[in-house]
C-alpha cells in the first residue's frame, strides 16, 4: 500500500504509465501525533537598510517599547503619515534566497564550518515559505509555488509568485495598500531604535528596512536552516537570548461579538501561530484597530498557548496537522529532487482543493541559485 506522497515505482511487467507524483493536503491525512521539532537556535543575523542593502549585523534590530501601563489605553493613529511618509519596498524586485545565501557565504568558514556535512543534509529556505507550508491543509484562498534545487547535497526552497498573486499585487485596491501601511506603522509606535528609549512615530515608514534572524532547527529527520524577519527584541525579558527575547507585532480588527473572536481564532491565530512557532518567538503582541484606524487596545498572545483557543473547536486548526503536513512535503521534495544540479529546478505547485503537483525546469526563468553563490561554493 502506498503512503501519501510516495512515488509509485513501475514494477516489472507493469505497463501502465507512471502517474505523476503528487501530495494530498487534506487535514484528515495528517492528524497523527505532533512530530519532533528541535528547539530553534539562532546561528546569526543580518540587516537590510533603507536602500535594501545587506549588512551582516543587527543594525536594523529594534527594541520593544510599549506605552506605559498607567491605566490609559493607547491611541495610535495608524493612518498618520500615509502616503507622504511612506517608502514602500519595490515588490517588482524578486530577491529569492539572495540575502540568505549572502549570509551563508559569509559564514561558511566560521560557525558552519564544523558542520559542513550538516549543511549538506539540510533544507535552506525562508521562514515565510515554511509558514505557508504549515497552513496549507487549512488554506482555502491562496495557492503557492515553491522552486527547489539541490546543490552540494543541500535542498534549497524558494517561493515563486503565482500568476494570480501577481495580478492581485498589481491591482491591489487603495484601501488594502493603506491597510498594509498600517501594519508597519503599528511597529513604529511600539519600537525604539535603542533600548530604554521611547518610540518616535514622527519619521518615515520605510519597508526596505528589515532585521533577519538565521535559525537552525529540525522537523522529524529534516535538518533546517531558515531565516525570518523579526519585528523587535524585548530588552526587559530576563533571558535576553534570541530567539526567546524576540516579539512579533500584529494588527487586527477590533472585535465585538463572540462570533468575531471565534473567526479570529480559527483563521488569523493559525497564521500568527505558524509564523512565530517556527523560529521560536514566544510572544505575539496584537494591536486592535477600530474602523477609524486607531489602535486603542493591546493584547499579548503566547505562541505556545494559541492552540488552546481552538482546542475544543472541531472545525478549527491543529498544530500536529500543520507540522505533519510540512514534514510530509519536505520528504516529498527530498525524494523528488534527486539530482544535484543548481540549474535544475523542480516547481511544486498547489491550489486550494487540490494536491501539490510537480514540474521540472532548467535554467531561466526558474533557476534561482545565483552564479556568484554557485561559483563561490564550487571553489
Ligand atoms: P499586520 O500583520 O499587523 O497586518 P509582519 O506582521 O509579518 O511583521 O508584517 C508586517 C506588516 O506587513 C503586516 O502587518 C502587514 O501590514 C504587512 N504584510 C505582511 N505580509 C503581508 C501580506 N502577505 N499581504 C499584505 N500585507 C502584508
Ligand atoms: Mg515583521
Ligand atoms: Mg509583525
mmCIF file of C-alpha atoms in Angstrom, residues 19 37 53 55 60 77 79 84 108 123 149 156 175 205 208 213 228 230 243 257 275 337 348-349 379:
data_model
loop_
_atom_site.group_PDB
_atom_site.id
_atom_site.type_symbol
_atom_site.label_atom_id
_atom_site.label_comp_id
_atom_site.label_asym_id
_atom_site.label_seq_id
_atom_site.Cartn_x
_atom_site.Cartn_y
_atom_site.Cartn_z
ATOM 1 C CA UNK A 19 1.262 8.536 -12.571
ATOM 2 C CA UNK A 37 10.657 19.753 16.230
ATOM 3 C CA UNK A 53 21.342 46.890 1.130
ATOM 4 C CA UNK A 55 24.709 44.247 6.271
ATOM 5 C CA UNK A 60 18.132 47.139 11.921
ATOM 6 C CA UNK A 77 -3.350 56.632 14.633
ATOM 7 C CA UNK A 79 -3.092 56.161 9.132
ATOM 8 C CA UNK A 84 3.570 61.156 2.409
ATOM 9 C CA UNK A 108 30.855 29.176 5.610
ATOM 10 C CA UNK A 123 16.976 22.346 3.786
ATOM 11 C CA UNK A 149 17.126 22.795 -6.358
ATOM 12 C CA UNK A 156 17.131 24.972 -1.389
ATOM 13 C CA UNK A 175 -7.709 50.592 0.878
ATOM 14 C CA UNK A 205 7.918 54.207 7.431
ATOM 15 C CA UNK A 208 13.034 48.197 2.896
ATOM 16 C CA UNK A 213 17.409 36.110 12.284
ATOM 17 C CA UNK A 228 12.913 35.155 9.115
ATOM 18 C CA UNK A 230 11.975 39.737 13.372
ATOM 19 C CA UNK A 243 15.031 33.853 19.811
ATOM 20 C CA UNK A 257 -19.011 39.593 19.311
ATOM 21 C CA UNK A 275 4.829 32.299 11.754
ATOM 22 C CA UNK A 337 14.809 16.472 -6.206
ATOM 23 C CA UNK A 348 5.990 22.461 -6.625
ATOM 24 C CA UNK A 349 2.561 23.985 -7.218
ATOM 25 C CA UNK A 379 35.848 26.630 -5.308
#
